[in-house]
Amino acid sequence: MSTQAAARWNWINGFLTAFLHAVMENLGLTANRGLKFTDFIQSYTSHLQSNLRRITVPTLLRSLSAEELRYIFHMEGEIWGIQWRHYVNFFQSRSTFTRREILETLRFVMTFFLIDRCLDLFLPDSLLRSGRGRRRRELFGQRNGLFSRYSLDLLEIMGPPFYLKANTRQVFGCTRGAQASWENMRRSPIPKTLQSFYHQVSGGHTHFASILERAFIQTRKGFLVRKFKSHTERHLPPGTYAWWYDVLWHYSESMRYRAVLPSQHAQTRPFFWNRSIRWFASMIVTGLLNIVAQASPQVLREWRRMQAHHPVLGPLYAGVTRF
């Protein structure tokens, strides 16, 4: 059991890093000691906003309340926590190597709930109290999914791996542009330190692309079948794909309901996981809410109010034009 539990932790750790790495690679950012969170998030925001101007963003299905937007920002601030300044650099500063800190594993689960809250903004009132499976079909279903059928260009704009989908054998870009982009991503050179990390946690993979592709395919082959196959079916309907949300849903449930044992390396150097989950959470919130902001000025109004008064988000985003 302990071997499986440690392997589960290692894989999720590698996947989280690979996801963040793919976004950075797409932005042309290098993971070096000079990289700060504000550099990363401003680059991502600028990328989103310049590309969102050239497409038509779908109309929101309901009006937004100030309270739900404030709660999203509050959850983001809670994920960063009172020690947020420790994680604003991509690499740990030498002065804090001896700092004692714990490995904050629950923040992955918190981040998934935060993503769910952001995706709720795209749903009609009638679905807000429905099960996650029905809501997932509304957003990522094969027939009428908002993102997976009607707004593929939004996923392309969000970049890799948001624009990926997988059947049981292969991963594809969801548009021609996304496919071309992903083929380039798969050829990206990887620093030796990251190659070594990926190899250690993933059982032999040395590139973020191969880790992401395996995560998508395995989620489609196992997790989605367990969630959606009826007792009378042998397989899911043709054309059923796994999307980024499905992988996060899968791993969130793994963290909540199955044995997980953080590796000794992760416990010895908790900074890297703790930093990655914070950057990851804010990146996804920024991506989804930039889309919402194109259809609702409420996002910018509530963000300005929150930024002016929040003790973490205010200084964390200082100098960043987020929405």
CSV table of N, CA and C in Angstrom, one decimal, residues 212-317:
chain,number,residue,atom,x,y,z
A,212,LEU,N,1.9,14.9,-19.3
A,212,LEU,CA,0.6,15.4,-19.5
A,212,LEU,C,-0.2,14.5,-20.4
A,213,GLU,N,0.4,14.0,-21.4
A,213,GLU,CA,-0.3,13.1,-22.3
A,213,GLU,C,-0.8,11.8,-21.6
A,214,ARG,N,0.1,11.3,-20.8
A,214,ARG,CA,-0.3,10.0,-20.1
A,214,ARG,C,-1.4,10.3,-19.1
A,215,ALA,N,-1.3,11.5,-18.4
A,215,ALA,CA,-2.4,11.8,-17.5
A,215,ALA,C,-3.7,12.0,-18.1
A,216,PHE,N,-3.8,12.6,-19.3
A,216,PHE,CA,-5.0,12.7,-20.0
A,216,PHE,C,-5.6,11.4,-20.5
A,217,ILE,N,-4.7,10.5,-21.1
A,217,ILE,CA,-5.1,9.2,-21.6
A,217,ILE,C,-5.6,8.3,-20.5
A,218,GLN,N,-4.9,8.3,-19.4
A,218,GLN,CA,-5.3,7.4,-18.3
A,218,GLN,C,-6.6,7.9,-17.6
A,219,THR,N,-6.8,9.2,-17.6
A,219,THR,CA,-8.0,9.7,-17.1
A,219,THR,C,-9.2,9.3,-17.9
A,220,ARG,N,-9.0,9.3,-19.3
A,220,ARG,CA,-10.1,8.9,-20.2
A,220,ARG,C,-10.3,7.4,-20.1
A,221,LYS,N,-9.3,6.6,-19.9
A,221,LYS,CA,-9.4,5.1,-19.9
A,221,LYS,C,-10.0,4.6,-18.6
A,222,GLY,N,-9.7,5.3,-17.5
A,222,GLY,CA,-10.2,4.8,-16.2
A,222,GLY,C,-11.2,5.6,-15.5
A,223,PHE,N,-10.8,6.8,-15.2
A,223,PHE,CA,-11.7,7.7,-14.4
A,223,PHE,C,-13.0,8.0,-15.0
A,224,LEU,N,-13.0,8.5,-16.3
A,224,LEU,CA,-14.3,8.8,-16.9
A,224,LEU,C,-15.2,7.6,-17.1
A,225,VAL,N,-14.6,6.5,-17.4
A,225,VAL,CA,-15.4,5.3,-17.5
A,225,VAL,C,-16.1,5.0,-16.2
A,226,ARG,N,-15.4,5.1,-15.1
A,226,ARG,CA,-16.0,4.8,-13.8
A,226,ARG,C,-17.1,5.8,-13.5
A,227,LYS,N,-16.9,7.0,-13.9
A,227,LYS,CA,-17.8,8.1,-13.5
A,227,LYS,C,-19.1,8.1,-14.4
A,228,PHE,N,-19.0,7.7,-15.7
A,228,PHE,CA,-20.1,7.9,-16.6
A,228,PHE,C,-20.6,6.7,-17.3
A,229,LYS,N,-19.9,5.6,-17.3
A,229,LYS,CA,-20.5,4.4,-18.0
A,229,LYS,C,-21.6,3.8,-17.3
A,230,SER,N,-22.7,3.5,-18.0
A,230,SER,CA,-23.9,2.9,-17.4
A,230,SER,C,-23.7,1.4,-17.2
A,231,HIS,N,-24.5,0.7,-16.5
A,231,HIS,CA,-24.4,-0.7,-16.3
A,231,HIS,C,-24.7,-1.5,-17.5
A,232,THR,N,-25.3,-0.9,-18.5
A,232,THR,CA,-25.7,-1.6,-19.7
A,232,THR,C,-24.7,-1.4,-20.9
A,233,GLU,N,-23.7,-0.6,-20.6
A,233,GLU,CA,-22.7,-0.2,-21.7
A,233,GLU,C,-21.3,-0.9,-21.4
A,234,ARG,N,-20.6,-1.3,-22.4
A,234,ARG,CA,-19.3,-1.7,-22.2
A,234,ARG,C,-18.3,-0.6,-22.3
A,235,HIS,N,-18.6,0.4,-23.1
A,235,HIS,CA,-17.7,1.6,-23.3
A,235,HIS,C,-18.5,2.9,-23.3
A,236,LEU,N,-17.8,3.9,-23.1
A,236,LEU,CA,-18.4,5.3,-23.2
A,236,LEU,C,-18.7,5.5,-24.7
A,237,PRO,N,-19.6,6.4,-25.0
A,237,PRO,CA,-19.9,6.7,-26.4
A,237,PRO,C,-18.7,7.2,-27.2
A,238,PRO,N,-18.6,6.8,-28.5
A,238,PRO,CA,-17.5,7.3,-29.3
A,238,PRO,C,-17.5,8.9,-29.3
A,239,GLY,N,-16.3,9.4,-29.3
A,239,GLY,CA,-16.1,10.8,-29.3
A,239,GLY,C,-16.0,11.4,-27.9
A,240,THR,N,-16.0,10.5,-26.9
A,240,THR,CA,-15.8,11.0,-25.5
A,240,THR,C,-14.4,11.3,-25.2
A,241,TYR,N,-14.1,12.5,-24.8
A,241,TYR,CA,-12.7,12.9,-24.5
A,241,TYR,C,-12.5,13.3,-23.1
A,242,ALA,N,-11.3,13.1,-22.6
A,242,ALA,CA,-10.8,13.7,-21.3
A,242,ALA,C,-10.3,15.1,-21.6
A,243,TRP,N,-10.7,16.0,-20.8
A,243,TRP,CA,-10.2,17.4,-20.8
A,243,TRP,C,-9.4,17.7,-19.6
A,244,TRP,N,-8.8,18.9,-19.5
A,244,TRP,CA,-8.0,19.3,-18.4
A,244,TRP,C,-8.8,19.2,-17.1
A,245,TYR,N,-10.0,19.6,-17.1
A,245,TYR,CA,-10.8,19.6,-15.9
A,245,TYR,C,-11.0,18.1,-15.4
A,246,ASP,N,-11.1,17.2,-16.2
A,246,ASP,CA,-11.3,15.8,-15.8
A,246,ASP,C,-10.0,15.3,-15.1
A,247,VAL,N,-8.9,15.6,-15.6
A,247,VAL,CA,-7.6,15.2,-14.9
A,247,VAL,C,-7.6,15.8,-13.5
A,248,LEU,N,-7.9,17.1,-13.4
A,248,LEU,CA,-7.9,17.7,-12.0
A,248,LEU,C,-8.9,17.0,-11.1
A,249,TRP,N,-10.1,16.8,-11.7
A,249,TRP,CA,-11.1,16.1,-10.9
A,249,TRP,C,-10.6,14.7,-10.4
A,250,HIS,N,-10.0,14.0,-11.3
A,250,HIS,CA,-9.5,12.7,-11.0
A,250,HIS,C,-8.5,12.7,-9.9
A,251,TYR,N,-7.5,13.6,-10.0
A,251,TYR,CA,-6.4,13.7,-9.0
A,251,TYR,C,-6.9,14.3,-7.7
A,252,SER,N,-7.9,15.2,-7.7
A,252,SER,CA,-8.5,15.7,-6.5
A,252,SER,C,-9.1,14.6,-5.7
A,253,GLU,N,-9.9,13.7,-6.4
A,253,GLU,CA,-10.5,12.5,-5.7
A,253,GLU,C,-9.4,11.6,-5.2
A,254,SER,N,-8.4,11.4,-6.0
A,254,SER,CA,-7.3,10.5,-5.5
A,254,SER,C,-6.7,11.1,-4.2
A,255,MET,N,-6.5,12.4,-4.1
A,255,MET,CA,-6.0,13.0,-2.9
A,255,MET,C,-7.0,12.9,-1.7
A,256,ARG,N,-8.3,12.9,-2.0
A,256,ARG,CA,-9.2,12.9,-0.9
A,256,ARG,C,-9.6,11.4,-0.5
A,257,TYR,N,-9.7,10.5,-1.4
A,257,TYR,CA,-10.3,9.2,-1.1
A,257,TYR,C,-9.3,8.0,-1.1
A,258,ARG,N,-8.1,8.2,-1.6
A,258,ARG,CA,-7.2,7.1,-1.7
A,258,ARG,C,-5.9,7.4,-0.9
A,259,ALA,N,-5.2,6.3,-0.6
A,259,ALA,CA,-4.0,6.5,0.2
A,259,ALA,C,-2.9,7.3,-0.6
A,260,VAL,N,-2.4,8.3,0.0
A,260,VAL,CA,-1.3,9.2,-0.6
A,260,VAL,C,-0.2,9.3,0.5
A,261,LEU,N,1.0,9.1,0.0
A,261,LEU,CA,2.2,9.2,0.9
A,261,LEU,C,3.2,10.1,0.2
A,262,PRO,N,3.3,11.4,0.7
A,262,PRO,CA,4.3,12.3,0.1
A,262,PRO,C,5.7,11.7,0.2
A,263,SER,N,6.5,11.8,-0.8
A,263,SER,CA,7.8,11.3,-0.9
A,263,SER,C,8.7,12.0,0.1
A,264,GLN,N,9.8,11.3,0.5
A,264,GLN,CA,10.8,11.9,1.4
A,264,GLN,C,11.4,13.1,0.8
A,265,HIS,N,11.6,13.1,-0.5
A,265,HIS,CA,12.2,14.3,-1.2
A,265,HIS,C,11.3,15.5,-1.1
A,266,ALA,N,10.0,15.2,-1.3
A,266,ALA,CA,9.1,16.3,-1.2
A,266,ALA,C,8.9,16.9,0.2
A,267,GLN,N,9.0,16.0,1.2
A,267,GLN,CA,8.9,16.5,2.6
A,267,GLN,C,10.2,17.2,3.0
A,268,THR,N,11.3,16.8,2.4
A,268,THR,CA,12.6,17.5,2.7
A,268,THR,C,12.7,18.8,2.1
A,269,ARG,N,12.1,18.9,0.9
A,269,ARG,CA,12.1,20.2,0.1
A,269,ARG,C,10.7,20.6,-0.2
A,270,PRO,N,9.9,21.0,0.8
A,270,PRO,CA,8.5,21.2,0.5
A,270,PRO,C,8.2,22.5,-0.3
A,271,PHE,N,9.2,23.4,-0.4
A,271,PHE,CA,9.0,24.7,-1.0
A,271,PHE,C,8.5,24.5,-2.4
A,272,PHE,N,9.0,23.5,-3.2
A,272,PHE,CA,8.6,23.4,-4.6
A,272,PHE,C,7.2,23.1,-4.8
A,273,TRP,N,6.7,22.1,-4.1
A,273,TRP,CA,5.2,21.8,-4.2
A,273,TRP,C,4.4,23.0,-3.7
A,274,ASN,N,4.8,23.5,-2.6
A,274,ASN,CA,4.0,24.7,-2.0
A,274,ASN,C,4.0,25.9,-2.9
A,275,ARG,N,5.1,26.1,-3.6
A,275,ARG,CA,5.1,27.2,-4.6
A,275,ARG,C,4.3,26.9,-5.8
A,276,SER,N,4.4,25.7,-6.3
A,276,SER,CA,3.7,25.3,-7.6
A,276,SER,C,2.2,25.4,-7.4
A,277,ILE,N,1.7,24.9,-6.3
A,277,ILE,CA,0.2,24.9,-6.2
A,277,ILE,C,-0.3,26.3,-6.1
A,278,ARG,N,0.4,27.2,-5.5
A,278,ARG,CA,0.0,28.6,-5.4
A,278,ARG,C,0.0,29.2,-6.8
A,279,TRP,N,1.0,29.1,-7.5
A,279,TRP,CA,1.1,29.7,-8.9
A,279,TRP,C,0.1,29.0,-9.8
A,280,PHE,N,-0.1,27.8,-9.6
A,280,PHE,CA,-1.1,27.0,-10.4
A,280,PHE,C,-2.5,27.5,-10.2
A,281,ALA,N,-2.9,27.7,-8.9
A,281,ALA,CA,-4.2,28.1,-8.6
A,281,ALA,C,-4.5,29.5,-9.1
A,282,SER,N,-3.6,30.4,-9.0
A,282,SER,CA,-3.8,31.8,-9.4
A,282,SER,C,-3.8,31.9,-10.9
A,283,MET,N,-3.0,31.0,-11.6
A,283,MET,CA,-3.0,31.0,-13.1
A,283,MET,C,-4.4,30.6,-13.6
A,284,ILE,N,-4.9,29.6,-13.1
A,284,ILE,CA,-6.2,29.1,-13.6
A,284,ILE,C,-7.3,30.1,-13.2
A,285,VAL,N,-7.3,30.7,-12.0
A,285,VAL,CA,-8.3,31.7,-11.7
A,285,VAL,C,-8.2,32.9,-12.7
A,286,THR,N,-7.0,33.3,-12.9
A,286,THR,CA,-6.7,34.4,-13.8
A,286,THR,C,-7.2,34.1,-15.2
A,287,GLY,N,-7.0,32.9,-15.7
A,287,GLY,CA,-7.5,32.5,-17.0
A,287,GLY,C,-9.0,32.5,-17.2
A,288,LEU,N,-9.6,31.8,-16.2
A,288,LEU,CA,-11.1,31.7,-16.3
A,288,LEU,C,-11.8,33.1,-16.1
A,289,LEU,N,-11.3,33.8,-15.1
A,289,LEU,CA,-12.0,35.1,-14.8
A,289,LEU,C,-11.7,36.2,-15.9
A,290,ASN,N,-10.6,36.0,-16.6
A,290,ASN,CA,-10.4,37.0,-17.7
A,290,ASN,C,-11.4,36.7,-18.8
A,291,ILE,N,-11.8,35.5,-19.0
A,291,ILE,CA,-12.9,35.2,-20.0
A,291,ILE,C,-14.2,35.8,-19.5
A,292,VAL,N,-14.5,35.6,-18.2
A,292,VAL,CA,-15.7,36.1,-17.6
A,292,VAL,C,-15.7,37.6,-17.7
A,293,ALA,N,-14.6,38.2,-17.5
A,293,ALA,CA,-14.5,39.7,-17.4
A,293,ALA,C,-14.8,40.3,-18.8
A,294,GLN,N,-14.7,39.6,-19.9
A,294,GLN,CA,-15.0,40.1,-21.2
A,294,GLN,C,-16.5,40.3,-21.3
A,295,ALA,N,-17.3,39.5,-20.5
A,295,ALA,CA,-18.7,39.5,-20.6
A,295,ALA,C,-19.4,40.3,-19.4
A,296,SER,N,-18.6,40.5,-18.4
A,296,SER,CA,-19.2,41.2,-17.2
A,296,SER,C,-18.2,42.1,-16.5
A,297,PRO,N,-18.5,43.4,-16.5
A,297,PRO,CA,-17.6,44.4,-15.8
A,297,PRO,C,-17.5,44.2,-14.3
A,298,GLN,N,-18.4,43.3,-13.8
A,298,GLN,CA,-18.4,43.0,-12.4
A,298,GLN,C,-17.1,42.5,-11.9
A,299,VAL,N,-16.4,41.7,-12.7
A,299,VAL,CA,-15.2,41.1,-12.3
A,299,VAL,C,-14.2,42.1,-12.0
A,300,LEU,N,-14.0,43.1,-12.8
A,300,LEU,CA,-13.0,44.1,-12.6
A,300,LEU,C,-13.3,45.0,-11.4
A,301,ARG,N,-14.6,45.3,-11.2
A,301,ARG,CA,-15.0,46.1,-10.1
A,301,ARG,C,-14.7,45.4,-8.7
A,302,GLU,N,-15.1,44.1,-8.7
A,302,GLU,CA,-14.9,43.4,-7.4
A,302,GLU,C,-13.4,43.1,-7.2
A,303,TRP,N,-12.6,42.9,-8.3
A,303,TRP,CA,-11.2,42.7,-8.1
A,303,TRP,C,-10.5,43.9,-7.6
A,304,ARG,N,-10.9,45.1,-8.0
A,304,ARG,CA,-10.3,46.3,-7.5
A,304,ARG,C,-10.6,46.5,-6.1
A,305,ARG,N,-11.9,46.2,-5.7
A,305,ARG,CA,-12.2,46.3,-4.3
A,305,ARG,C,-11.4,45.4,-3.4
A,306,MET,N,-11.3,44.1,-3.9
A,306,MET,CA,-10.5,43.1,-3.1
A,306,MET,C,-9.1,43.5,-3.1
A,307,GLN,N,-8.5,43.9,-4.2
A,307,GLN,CA,-7.1,44.2,-4.2
A,307,GLN,C,-6.7,45.4,-3.3
A,308,ALA,N,-7.7,46.3,-3.2
A,308,ALA,CA,-7.4,47.5,-2.3
A,308,ALA,C,-7.4,47.2,-0.8
A,309,HIS,N,-8.0,46.1,-0.4
A,309,HIS,CA,-8.2,45.8,1.0
A,309,HIS,C,-7.6,44.5,1.5
A,310,HIS,N,-7.4,43.5,0.6
A,310,HIS,CA,-7.0,42.2,1.0
A,310,HIS,C,-5.5,42.2,1.4
A,311,PRO,N,-5.1,41.7,2.6
A,311,PRO,CA,-3.7,41.7,3.0
A,311,PRO,C,-2.8,40.9,2.3
A,312,VAL,N,-3.3,39.9,1.5
A,312,VAL,CA,-2.4,39.0,0.7
A,312,VAL,C,-2.5,39.4,-0.8
A,313,LEU,N,-3.7,39.4,-1.4
A,313,LEU,CA,-3.8,39.6,-2.8
A,313,LEU,C,-3.4,41.0,-3.2
A,314,GLY,N,-3.6,42.0,-2.3
A,314,GLY,CA,-3.2,43.4,-2.7
A,314,GLY,C,-1.7,43.5,-3.0
A,315,PRO,N,-0.8,43.2,-2.0
A,315,PRO,CA,0.6,43.2,-2.3
A,315,PRO,C,1.1,42.2,-3.3
A,316,LEU,N,0.4,41.0,-3.3
A,316,LEU,CA,0.9,39.9,-4.2
A,316,LEU,C,0.8,40.4,-5.7
A,317,TYR,N,-0.3,41.1,-6.0
A,317,TYR,CA,-0.5,41.5,-7.4
A,317,TYR,C,-0.1,43.0,-7.6
